mmCIF file of C-alpha atoms and ligand atoms in Angstrom:
data_model
loop_
_atom_site.group_PDB
_atom_site.id
_atom_site.type_symbol
_atom_site.label_atom_id
_atom_site.label_comp_id
_atom_site.label_asym_id
_atom_site.label_seq_id
_atom_site.Cartn_x
_atom_site.Cartn_y
_atom_site.Cartn_z
ATOM 1 C CA UNK A 1 38.086 43.928 -17.067
ATOM 2 C CA UNK A 2 35.324 42.615 -14.813
ATOM 3 C CA UNK A 3 32.896 42.263 -17.763
ATOM 4 C CA UNK A 4 35.478 40.335 -19.714
ATOM 5 C CA UNK A 5 35.982 37.996 -16.763
ATOM 6 C CA UNK A 6 32.244 37.472 -16.387
ATOM 7 C CA UNK A 7 31.785 36.749 -20.082
ATOM 8 C CA UNK A 8 34.643 34.304 -19.862
ATOM 9 C CA UNK A 9 33.079 32.676 -16.817
ATOM 10 C CA UNK A 10 29.642 32.400 -18.408
ATOM 11 C CA UNK A 11 31.034 30.236 -21.149
ATOM 12 C CA UNK A 12 32.183 27.768 -18.515
ATOM 13 C CA UNK A 13 29.192 27.629 -16.216
ATOM 14 C CA UNK A 14 26.496 25.208 -17.251
ATOM 15 C CA UNK A 15 23.509 23.518 -15.645
ATOM 16 C CA UNK A 16 25.973 21.312 -13.732
ATOM 17 C CA UNK A 17 27.523 24.387 -12.186
ATOM 18 C CA UNK A 18 30.986 23.532 -13.423
ATOM 19 C CA UNK A 19 33.471 26.273 -12.933
ATOM 20 C CA UNK A 20 36.749 25.814 -14.703
ATOM 21 C CA UNK A 21 37.851 29.414 -14.893
ATOM 22 C CA UNK A 22 39.568 31.567 -12.339
ATOM 23 C CA UNK A 23 37.589 34.675 -11.466
ATOM 24 C CA UNK A 24 39.428 37.974 -11.265
ATOM 25 C CA UNK A 25 40.883 37.769 -7.727
ATOM 26 C CA UNK A 26 40.310 41.506 -7.193
ATOM 27 C CA UNK A 27 36.544 41.001 -7.507
ATOM 28 C CA UNK A 28 34.956 41.549 -4.064
ATOM 29 C CA UNK A 29 32.754 38.478 -3.999
ATOM 30 C CA UNK A 30 31.115 39.423 -0.685
ATOM 31 C CA UNK A 31 30.022 42.793 -2.100
ATOM 32 C CA UNK A 32 28.987 41.209 -5.408
ATOM 33 C CA UNK A 33 26.851 38.596 -3.656
ATOM 34 C CA UNK A 34 25.162 41.312 -1.561
ATOM 35 C CA UNK A 35 24.507 43.304 -4.737
ATOM 36 C CA UNK A 36 23.016 40.291 -6.494
ATOM 37 C CA UNK A 37 20.779 39.502 -3.519
ATOM 38 C CA UNK A 38 19.201 42.955 -3.754
ATOM 39 C CA UNK A 39 19.120 43.096 -7.536
ATOM 40 C CA UNK A 40 17.402 39.720 -7.856
ATOM 41 C CA UNK A 41 15.361 39.734 -4.646
ATOM 42 C CA UNK A 42 17.190 36.551 -3.655
ATOM 43 C CA UNK A 43 17.522 34.934 -0.260
ATOM 44 C CA UNK A 44 20.692 33.023 0.545
ATOM 45 C CA UNK A 45 20.138 29.993 2.784
ATOM 46 C CA UNK A 46 23.203 28.111 4.035
ATOM 47 C CA UNK A 47 23.742 24.955 6.049
ATOM 48 C CA UNK A 48 26.173 25.013 8.991
ATOM 49 C CA UNK A 49 28.492 22.676 7.079
ATOM 50 C CA UNK A 50 29.241 25.295 4.417
ATOM 51 C CA UNK A 51 32.656 26.951 4.407
ATOM 52 C CA UNK A 52 32.932 29.985 6.738
ATOM 53 C CA UNK A 53 32.929 32.578 3.914
ATOM 54 C CA UNK A 54 29.588 31.263 2.649
ATOM 55 C CA UNK A 55 28.125 31.238 6.157
ATOM 56 C CA UNK A 56 29.250 34.853 6.625
ATOM 57 C CA UNK A 57 27.423 36.081 3.543
ATOM 58 C CA UNK A 58 24.210 34.055 4.114
ATOM 59 C CA UNK A 59 20.856 35.546 5.120
ATOM 60 C CA UNK A 60 20.040 32.491 7.182
ATOM 61 C CA UNK A 61 22.295 29.714 8.479
ATOM 62 C CA UNK A 62 20.682 26.635 9.939
ATOM 63 C CA UNK A 63 20.148 22.917 10.238
ATOM 64 C CA UNK A 64 17.991 20.917 7.859
ATOM 65 C CA UNK A 65 14.750 21.708 9.698
ATOM 66 C CA UNK A 66 15.427 25.439 9.989
ATOM 67 C CA UNK A 67 16.384 25.633 6.331
ATOM 68 C CA UNK A 68 13.211 23.822 5.203
ATOM 69 C CA UNK A 69 11.107 26.185 7.344
ATOM 70 C CA UNK A 70 12.835 29.233 5.856
ATOM 71 C CA UNK A 71 12.451 27.919 2.316
ATOM 72 C CA UNK A 72 8.736 27.323 2.844
ATOM 73 C CA UNK A 73 7.990 30.822 4.104
ATOM 74 C CA UNK A 74 10.290 33.041 2.053
ATOM 75 C CA UNK A 75 8.822 35.767 -0.131
ATOM 76 C CA UNK A 76 12.047 36.176 -2.143
ATOM 77 C CA UNK A 77 11.899 35.504 -5.887
ATOM 78 C CA UNK A 78 14.976 33.302 -5.873
ATOM 79 C CA UNK A 79 16.232 30.854 -3.233
ATOM 80 C CA UNK A 80 19.986 30.415 -3.401
ATOM 81 C CA UNK A 81 20.660 27.214 -1.506
ATOM 82 C CA UNK A 82 24.185 26.767 -0.194
ATOM 83 C CA UNK A 83 23.914 23.173 0.895
ATOM 84 C CA UNK A 84 23.564 19.788 -0.746
ATOM 85 C CA UNK A 85 21.121 18.673 -3.417
ATOM 86 C CA UNK A 86 18.446 17.088 -1.210
ATOM 87 C CA UNK A 87 18.195 20.360 0.769
ATOM 88 C CA UNK A 88 17.744 22.535 -2.324
ATOM 89 C CA UNK A 89 15.296 19.957 -3.711
ATOM 90 C CA UNK A 90 13.282 20.160 -0.473
ATOM 91 C CA UNK A 91 13.138 23.958 -0.913
ATOM 92 C CA UNK A 92 11.774 23.514 -4.452
ATOM 93 C CA UNK A 93 9.251 20.906 -3.285
ATOM 94 C CA UNK A 94 7.929 23.273 -0.619
ATOM 95 C CA UNK A 95 8.009 26.477 -2.613
ATOM 96 C CA UNK A 96 7.746 25.606 -6.330
ATOM 97 C CA UNK A 97 6.942 29.158 -7.458
ATOM 98 C CA UNK A 98 10.480 30.233 -6.588
ATOM 99 C CA UNK A 99 13.563 29.743 -8.679
ATOM 100 C CA UNK A 100 15.909 27.544 -6.600
ATOM 101 C CA UNK A 101 19.597 27.547 -7.493
ATOM 102 C CA UNK A 102 22.525 25.696 -5.935
ATOM 103 C CA UNK A 103 26.219 26.567 -6.421
ATOM 104 C CA UNK A 104 27.116 23.007 -7.485
ATOM 105 C CA UNK A 105 24.488 20.562 -8.705
ATOM 106 C CA UNK A 106 26.858 17.703 -7.908
ATOM 107 C CA UNK A 107 26.852 18.502 -4.183
ATOM 108 C CA UNK A 108 25.211 15.214 -3.230
ATOM 109 C CA UNK A 109 25.079 13.151 -0.043
ATOM 110 C CA UNK A 110 26.443 9.664 0.643
ATOM 111 C CA UNK A 111 23.529 8.970 2.978
ATOM 112 C CA UNK A 112 20.937 9.919 0.386
ATOM 113 C CA UNK A 113 22.809 7.861 -2.226
ATOM 114 C CA UNK A 114 22.716 4.807 0.056
ATOM 115 C CA UNK A 115 18.970 4.523 -0.482
ATOM 116 C CA UNK A 116 17.966 4.194 -4.146
ATOM 117 C CA UNK A 117 14.160 4.444 -4.615
ATOM 118 C CA UNK A 118 13.696 1.177 -6.629
ATOM 119 C CA UNK A 119 15.460 -0.880 -3.902
ATOM 120 C CA UNK A 120 13.649 0.935 -1.133
ATOM 121 C CA UNK A 121 10.298 0.324 -2.845
ATOM 122 C CA UNK A 122 10.983 -3.438 -2.701
ATOM 123 C CA UNK A 123 12.054 -3.158 0.962
ATOM 124 C CA UNK A 124 8.826 -1.317 1.744
ATOM 125 C CA UNK A 125 6.787 -4.019 -0.009
ATOM 126 C CA UNK A 126 8.359 -6.603 2.306
ATOM 127 C CA UNK A 127 6.926 -4.687 5.308
ATOM 128 C CA UNK A 128 3.351 -3.990 4.218
ATOM 129 C CA UNK A 129 1.978 -3.134 7.691
ATOM 130 C CA UNK A 130 4.692 -0.549 8.450
ATOM 131 C CA UNK A 131 4.582 3.209 8.090
ATOM 132 C CA UNK A 132 7.650 4.825 6.553
ATOM 133 C CA UNK A 133 9.522 7.524 8.458
ATOM 134 C CA UNK A 134 12.386 8.953 6.404
ATOM 135 C CA UNK A 135 15.224 11.239 7.380
ATOM 136 C CA UNK A 136 15.244 14.362 5.215
ATOM 137 C CA UNK A 137 18.682 13.288 3.861
ATOM 138 C CA UNK A 138 17.102 11.349 0.995
ATOM 139 C CA UNK A 139 15.970 11.942 -2.568
ATOM 140 C CA UNK A 140 12.518 13.139 -3.607
ATOM 141 C CA UNK A 141 11.914 9.558 -4.812
ATOM 142 C CA UNK A 142 12.321 8.254 -1.238
ATOM 143 C CA UNK A 143 10.278 11.117 0.196
ATOM 144 C CA UNK A 144 7.450 10.203 -2.177
ATOM 145 C CA UNK A 145 7.500 6.644 -0.736
ATOM 146 C CA UNK A 146 7.363 7.966 2.863
ATOM 147 C CA UNK A 147 4.539 8.785 5.278
ATOM 148 C CA UNK A 148 6.466 11.439 7.125
ATOM 149 C CA UNK A 149 9.900 13.080 6.971
ATOM 150 C CA UNK A 150 12.072 13.851 9.977
ATOM 151 C CA UNK A 151 15.287 15.730 10.655
ATOM 152 C CA UNK A 152 17.732 15.202 13.491
ATOM 153 C CA UNK A 153 15.928 18.000 15.430
ATOM 154 C CA UNK A 154 12.466 16.487 15.359
ATOM 155 C CA UNK A 155 12.916 12.721 14.769
ATOM 156 C CA UNK A 156 12.115 11.795 18.380
ATOM 157 C CA UNK A 157 8.956 13.933 18.542
ATOM 158 C CA UNK A 158 7.704 12.655 15.189
ATOM 159 C CA UNK A 159 8.350 8.975 15.913
ATOM 160 C CA UNK A 160 6.586 9.412 19.260
ATOM 161 C CA UNK A 161 3.563 10.884 17.475
ATOM 162 C CA UNK A 162 2.779 7.338 16.272
ATOM 163 C CA UNK A 163 1.053 4.861 18.635
ATOM 164 C CA UNK A 164 3.532 2.660 20.548
ATOM 165 C CA UNK A 165 2.465 -0.466 18.648
ATOM 166 C CA UNK A 166 2.718 1.120 15.179
ATOM 167 C CA UNK A 167 5.257 -0.759 13.078
ATOM 168 C CA UNK A 168 7.732 1.638 11.480
ATOM 169 C CA UNK A 169 10.417 1.526 8.796
ATOM 170 C CA UNK A 170 13.108 4.165 9.346
ATOM 171 C CA UNK A 171 15.285 5.185 6.382
ATOM 172 C CA UNK A 172 17.979 5.809 5.314
ATOM 173 C CA UNK A 173 20.268 6.419 8.342
ATOM 174 C CA UNK A 174 20.764 3.329 10.514
ATOM 175 C CA UNK A 175 22.696 5.323 13.142
ATOM 176 C CA UNK A 176 20.044 7.985 13.658
ATOM 177 C CA UNK A 177 17.406 5.218 13.508
ATOM 178 C CA UNK A 178 19.189 3.165 16.201
ATOM 179 C CA UNK A 179 19.536 6.264 18.373
ATOM 180 C CA UNK A 180 15.817 7.078 18.022
ATOM 181 C CA UNK A 181 14.955 3.418 18.804
ATOM 182 C CA UNK A 182 17.016 3.771 21.976
ATOM 183 C CA UNK A 183 15.496 7.047 23.187
ATOM 184 C CA UNK A 184 11.895 6.142 22.299
ATOM 185 C CA UNK A 185 11.961 2.437 23.183
ATOM 186 C CA UNK A 186 10.683 1.610 19.670
ATOM 187 C CA UNK A 187 11.878 -1.177 17.457
ATOM 188 C CA UNK A 188 11.834 0.437 14.030
ATOM 189 C CA UNK A 189 13.105 -1.567 11.057
ATOM 190 C CA UNK A 190 16.196 0.261 9.831
ATOM 191 C CA UNK A 191 17.442 0.780 6.290
ATOM 192 C CA UNK A 192 21.168 0.095 6.175
ATOM 193 C CA UNK A 193 22.458 3.554 5.223
ATOM 194 C CA UNK A 194 24.956 5.891 6.850
ATOM 195 C CA UNK A 195 26.757 9.202 6.452
ATOM 196 C CA UNK A 196 30.397 8.890 5.371
ATOM 197 C CA UNK A 197 31.386 11.861 7.557
ATOM 198 C CA UNK A 198 29.736 10.799 10.811
ATOM 199 C CA UNK A 199 30.958 7.206 10.542
ATOM 200 C CA UNK A 200 34.607 8.221 10.465
ATOM 201 C CA UNK A 201 35.196 9.219 14.093
ATOM 202 C CA UNK A 202 37.770 7.210 15.986
ATOM 203 C CA UNK A 203 36.669 5.982 19.397
ATOM 204 C CA UNK A 204 40.269 5.442 20.384
ATOM 205 C CA UNK A 205 41.416 8.943 19.406
ATOM 206 C CA UNK A 206 38.387 10.564 21.067
ATOM 207 C CA UNK A 207 39.165 8.652 24.272
ATOM 208 C CA UNK A 208 42.773 9.865 24.146
ATOM 209 C CA UNK A 209 41.629 13.445 23.491
ATOM 210 C CA UNK A 210 39.222 13.268 26.428
ATOM 211 C CA UNK A 211 42.061 12.110 28.668
ATOM 212 C CA UNK A 212 44.171 15.066 27.575
ATOM 213 C CA UNK A 213 41.222 17.490 28.015
ATOM 214 C CA UNK A 214 39.464 16.159 31.121
ATOM 215 C CA UNK A 215 37.215 19.234 31.423
ATOM 216 C CA UNK A 216 36.057 19.152 27.808
ATOM 217 C CA UNK A 217 32.517 17.993 27.096
ATOM 218 C CA UNK A 218 32.111 15.573 24.219
ATOM 219 C CA UNK A 219 29.143 16.476 22.005
ATOM 220 C CA UNK A 220 27.956 14.488 18.988
ATOM 221 C CA UNK A 221 25.475 14.480 16.111
ATOM 222 C CA UNK A 222 23.085 11.478 16.138
ATOM 223 C CA UNK A 223 24.349 10.366 12.703
ATOM 224 C CA UNK A 224 27.447 9.075 14.569
ATOM 225 C CA UNK A 225 27.759 5.381 15.367
ATOM 226 C CA UNK A 226 26.399 3.993 18.635
ATOM 227 C CA UNK A 227 29.774 3.481 20.434
ATOM 228 C CA UNK A 228 30.643 7.148 19.765
ATOM 229 C CA UNK A 229 27.199 8.329 20.907
ATOM 230 C CA UNK A 230 27.550 6.289 24.100
ATOM 231 C CA UNK A 231 30.531 8.477 25.073
ATOM 232 C CA UNK A 232 28.690 11.740 24.439
ATOM 233 C CA UNK A 233 27.710 14.258 27.120
ATOM 234 C CA UNK A 234 25.189 15.751 24.701
ATOM 235 C CA UNK A 235 23.653 14.498 21.425
ATOM 236 C CA UNK A 236 21.824 16.815 19.054
ATOM 237 C CA UNK A 237 21.301 18.224 15.570
ATOM 238 C CA UNK A 238 23.719 20.911 14.390
ATOM 239 C CA UNK A 239 21.431 23.604 15.825
ATOM 240 C CA UNK A 240 21.095 21.582 19.038
ATOM 241 C CA UNK A 241 24.880 21.299 19.359
ATOM 242 C CA UNK A 242 25.369 25.013 18.728
ATOM 243 C CA UNK A 243 22.727 26.008 21.290
ATOM 244 C CA UNK A 244 24.196 23.590 23.828
ATOM 245 C CA UNK A 245 27.622 25.227 23.593
ATOM 246 C CA UNK A 246 26.005 28.645 24.075
ATOM 247 C CA UNK A 247 24.089 27.756 27.234
ATOM 248 C CA UNK A 248 26.300 25.118 28.871
ATOM 249 C CA UNK A 249 28.799 26.499 31.442
ATOM 250 C CA UNK A 250 31.814 24.442 30.241
ATOM 251 C CA UNK A 251 34.565 26.176 28.303
ATOM 252 C CA UNK A 252 35.922 23.304 26.195
ATOM 253 C CA UNK A 253 34.163 20.956 23.759
ATOM 254 C CA UNK A 254 35.148 18.042 21.552
ATOM 255 C CA UNK A 255 32.724 18.181 18.634
ATOM 256 C CA UNK A 256 31.766 15.062 16.646
ATOM 257 C CA UNK A 257 30.120 16.367 13.507
ATOM 258 C CA UNK A 258 31.182 18.093 10.300
ATOM 259 C CA UNK A 259 33.727 20.836 11.050
ATOM 260 C CA UNK A 260 31.702 23.675 9.436
ATOM 261 C CA UNK A 261 29.628 24.082 12.608
ATOM 262 C CA UNK A 262 32.737 25.133 14.552
ATOM 263 C CA UNK A 263 32.652 28.489 12.753
ATOM 264 C CA UNK A 264 29.323 29.428 14.364
ATOM 265 C CA UNK A 265 30.339 27.941 17.720
ATOM 266 C CA UNK A 266 33.482 30.076 17.811
ATOM 267 C CA UNK A 267 31.579 33.174 16.700
ATOM 268 C CA UNK A 268 28.904 32.700 19.362
ATOM 269 C CA UNK A 269 31.338 31.813 22.191
ATOM 270 C CA UNK A 270 34.776 33.272 21.333
ATOM 271 C CA UNK A 271 35.988 32.672 24.881
ATOM 272 C CA UNK A 272 35.462 28.896 24.564
ATOM 273 C CA UNK A 273 37.621 26.227 22.923
ATOM 274 C CA UNK A 274 36.234 23.860 20.278
ATOM 275 C CA UNK A 275 38.145 20.785 19.177
ATOM 276 C CA UNK A 276 36.962 18.791 16.153
ATOM 277 C CA UNK A 277 36.639 15.092 17.048
ATOM 278 C CA UNK A 278 39.402 13.195 15.243
ATOM 279 C CA UNK A 279 38.672 10.834 12.367
ATOM 280 C CA UNK A 280 40.172 7.332 12.025
ATOM 281 C CA UNK A 281 42.852 8.555 9.608
ATOM 282 C CA UNK A 282 44.866 11.732 9.360
ATOM 283 C CA UNK A 283 43.024 13.444 6.498
ATOM 284 C CA UNK A 284 40.264 15.953 7.212
ATOM 285 C CA UNK A 285 37.560 13.354 6.633
ATOM 286 C CA UNK A 286 35.108 15.057 8.941
ATOM 287 C CA UNK A 287 34.808 17.700 6.246
ATOM 288 C CA UNK A 288 31.869 16.662 4.067
ATOM 289 C CA UNK A 289 33.244 16.524 0.511
ATOM 290 C CA UNK A 290 29.743 17.120 -0.872
ATOM 291 C CA UNK A 291 29.012 20.201 1.227
ATOM 292 C CA UNK A 292 32.476 21.518 0.478
ATOM 293 C CA UNK A 293 31.921 21.369 -3.296
ATOM 294 C CA UNK A 294 30.220 24.734 -2.884
ATOM 295 C CA UNK A 295 32.628 27.656 -2.896
ATOM 296 C CA UNK A 296 32.179 31.419 -2.720
ATOM 297 C CA UNK A 297 33.128 31.635 -6.415
ATOM 298 C CA UNK A 298 30.500 29.086 -7.455
ATOM 299 C CA UNK A 299 27.972 30.794 -5.223
ATOM 300 C CA UNK A 300 28.600 34.117 -6.933
ATOM 301 C CA UNK A 301 28.365 32.575 -10.401
ATOM 302 C CA UNK A 302 25.169 30.683 -9.640
ATOM 303 C CA UNK A 303 23.552 33.924 -8.471
ATOM 304 C CA UNK A 304 24.797 35.865 -11.464
ATOM 305 C CA UNK A 305 23.682 33.282 -14.055
ATOM 306 C CA UNK A 306 20.802 31.761 -12.050
ATOM 307 C CA UNK A 307 22.027 28.249 -12.607
ATOM 308 C CA UNK A 308 22.335 25.416 -11.920
ATOM 309 C CA UNK A 309 18.646 25.423 -11.164
ATOM 310 C CA UNK A 310 16.670 22.729 -9.322
ATOM 311 C CA UNK A 311 14.011 21.468 -11.729
ATOM 312 C CA UNK A 312 11.547 18.718 -10.820
ATOM 313 C CA UNK A 313 8.912 16.469 -12.249
ATOM 314 C CA UNK A 314 5.618 17.907 -10.941
ATOM 315 C CA UNK A 315 4.039 14.549 -10.039
ATOM 316 C CA UNK A 316 7.101 13.586 -7.992
ATOM 317 C CA UNK A 317 7.204 17.004 -6.339
ATOM 318 C CA UNK A 318 3.559 16.777 -5.206
ATOM 319 C CA UNK A 319 4.066 13.231 -3.858
ATOM 320 C CA UNK A 320 7.225 14.257 -1.973
ATOM 321 C CA UNK A 321 5.592 17.393 -0.544
ATOM 322 C CA UNK A 322 2.964 15.586 1.551
ATOM 323 C CA UNK A 323 5.331 13.879 4.063
ATOM 324 C CA UNK A 324 7.481 17.034 4.359
ATOM 325 C CA UNK A 325 4.440 19.153 5.146
ATOM 326 C CA UNK A 326 3.368 16.589 7.714
ATOM 327 C CA UNK A 327 6.794 16.950 9.344
ATOM 328 C CA UNK A 328 6.505 20.748 9.386
ATOM 329 C CA UNK A 329 3.001 20.594 10.911
ATOM 330 C CA UNK A 330 4.067 18.237 13.733
ATOM 331 C CA UNK A 331 7.196 20.338 14.350
ATOM 332 C CA UNK A 332 5.177 23.571 14.559
ATOM 333 C CA UNK A 333 2.768 21.991 17.054
ATOM 334 C CA UNK A 334 5.773 20.854 19.132
ATOM 335 C CA UNK A 335 7.217 24.389 19.028
ATOM 336 C CA UNK A 336 10.201 23.335 16.915
HETATM 337 P P1 13P B 401 21.169 18.553 10.586
HETATM 338 O O1 13P B 401 21.260 19.725 9.695
HETATM 339 O O2 13P B 401 19.744 18.150 10.794
HETATM 340 O O3 13P B 401 21.886 18.709 11.869
HETATM 341 O O4 13P B 401 21.847 17.327 9.804
HETATM 342 C C1 13P B 401 23.189 17.305 9.553
HETATM 343 C C2 13P B 401 23.540 16.753 8.235
HETATM 344 O O5 13P B 401 24.229 15.781 8.098
HETATM 345 C C3 13P B 401 23.068 17.443 7.077
HETATM 346 O O6 13P B 401 23.536 16.808 5.962
HETATM 347 FE FE1 SF4 B 402 25.285 13.748 3.590
HETATM 348 FE FE2 SF4 B 402 26.830 13.275 5.664
HETATM 349 FE FE3 SF4 B 402 27.515 15.178 3.977
HETATM 350 FE FE4 SF4 B 402 25.383 15.509 5.601
HETATM 351 S S1 SF4 B 402 27.521 15.337 6.209
HETATM 352 S S2 SF4 B 402 25.495 15.960 3.400
HETATM 353 S S3 SF4 B 402 24.614 13.397 5.705
HETATM 354 S S4 SF4 B 402 27.393 12.979 3.494
#
């Protein structure tokens, strides 16, 4: 019965990772994924924005920096990347000898999409005396045009590693860029990109929620817009937010980032209350639709059939690797 189902599934899984068949619901996907990990010497890396079931079966859950570090150092034969495309691509760039698979090849990123390499190349040409600092949420094409990559955990440290008078272009997130300008006193030229999830929070609704929960701390990811960040008691990457809730003495938090992180917050501090910051409309728009393309079923199938696989042009990979390695070196020196 199971073999039949798998054969049926195989016919419907292609390099795009499309899954248009129902798997046998009696199949224990958690056990199957564990079996496949051992059988294939695979490591499962998951971002905090993945659905709880995927987080629970992962070998490592982290933010973009932690995931890149894990991908670089793994000795597994196959990296199964439960995240979005630019994250899996970064894993391949850093560790090309490994097979890198992703549950859904179409799990993209609105922020990455907001910065097409041909347009950015022209923008860069208009600022010839600037260095380019790019947020890791971009394509390999943008990375190859950059001097150094940053994540939300290390952006401040990396920008500060440049002399004060160094002219800098920051791409693609204007919100993170504006926040880093503010905390470093720099005046970086910002590419006009943003994340569709972090731009959706309603200042008005957050204010109302804070009034109703006067003891709750408001914590936010730096991809949020400046008026939202101004209200925050703490600003940090997903790992930063999680650690804050573990060490801070408060018992209630309003959390302005993608809702997936709440799973780890609740697991780490079950006695505390976590309230997702409300979006401007009533749908669950602070769920990233790209991250949430990955499902446990697709994860299982991508491990079983080892596709969709991240494949890259070698010249592009080598060019994109240099600024990522520079980021990892500066981060290691800073103890990040
Ligand atoms: P971090 O993982 O660096 O917190 O970034 C969040 C994000 O938006 C990833 O897409
Ligand atoms: Fe991209 Fe935003 Fe989704 Fe992160 S949350 S993957 S930045 S669209």
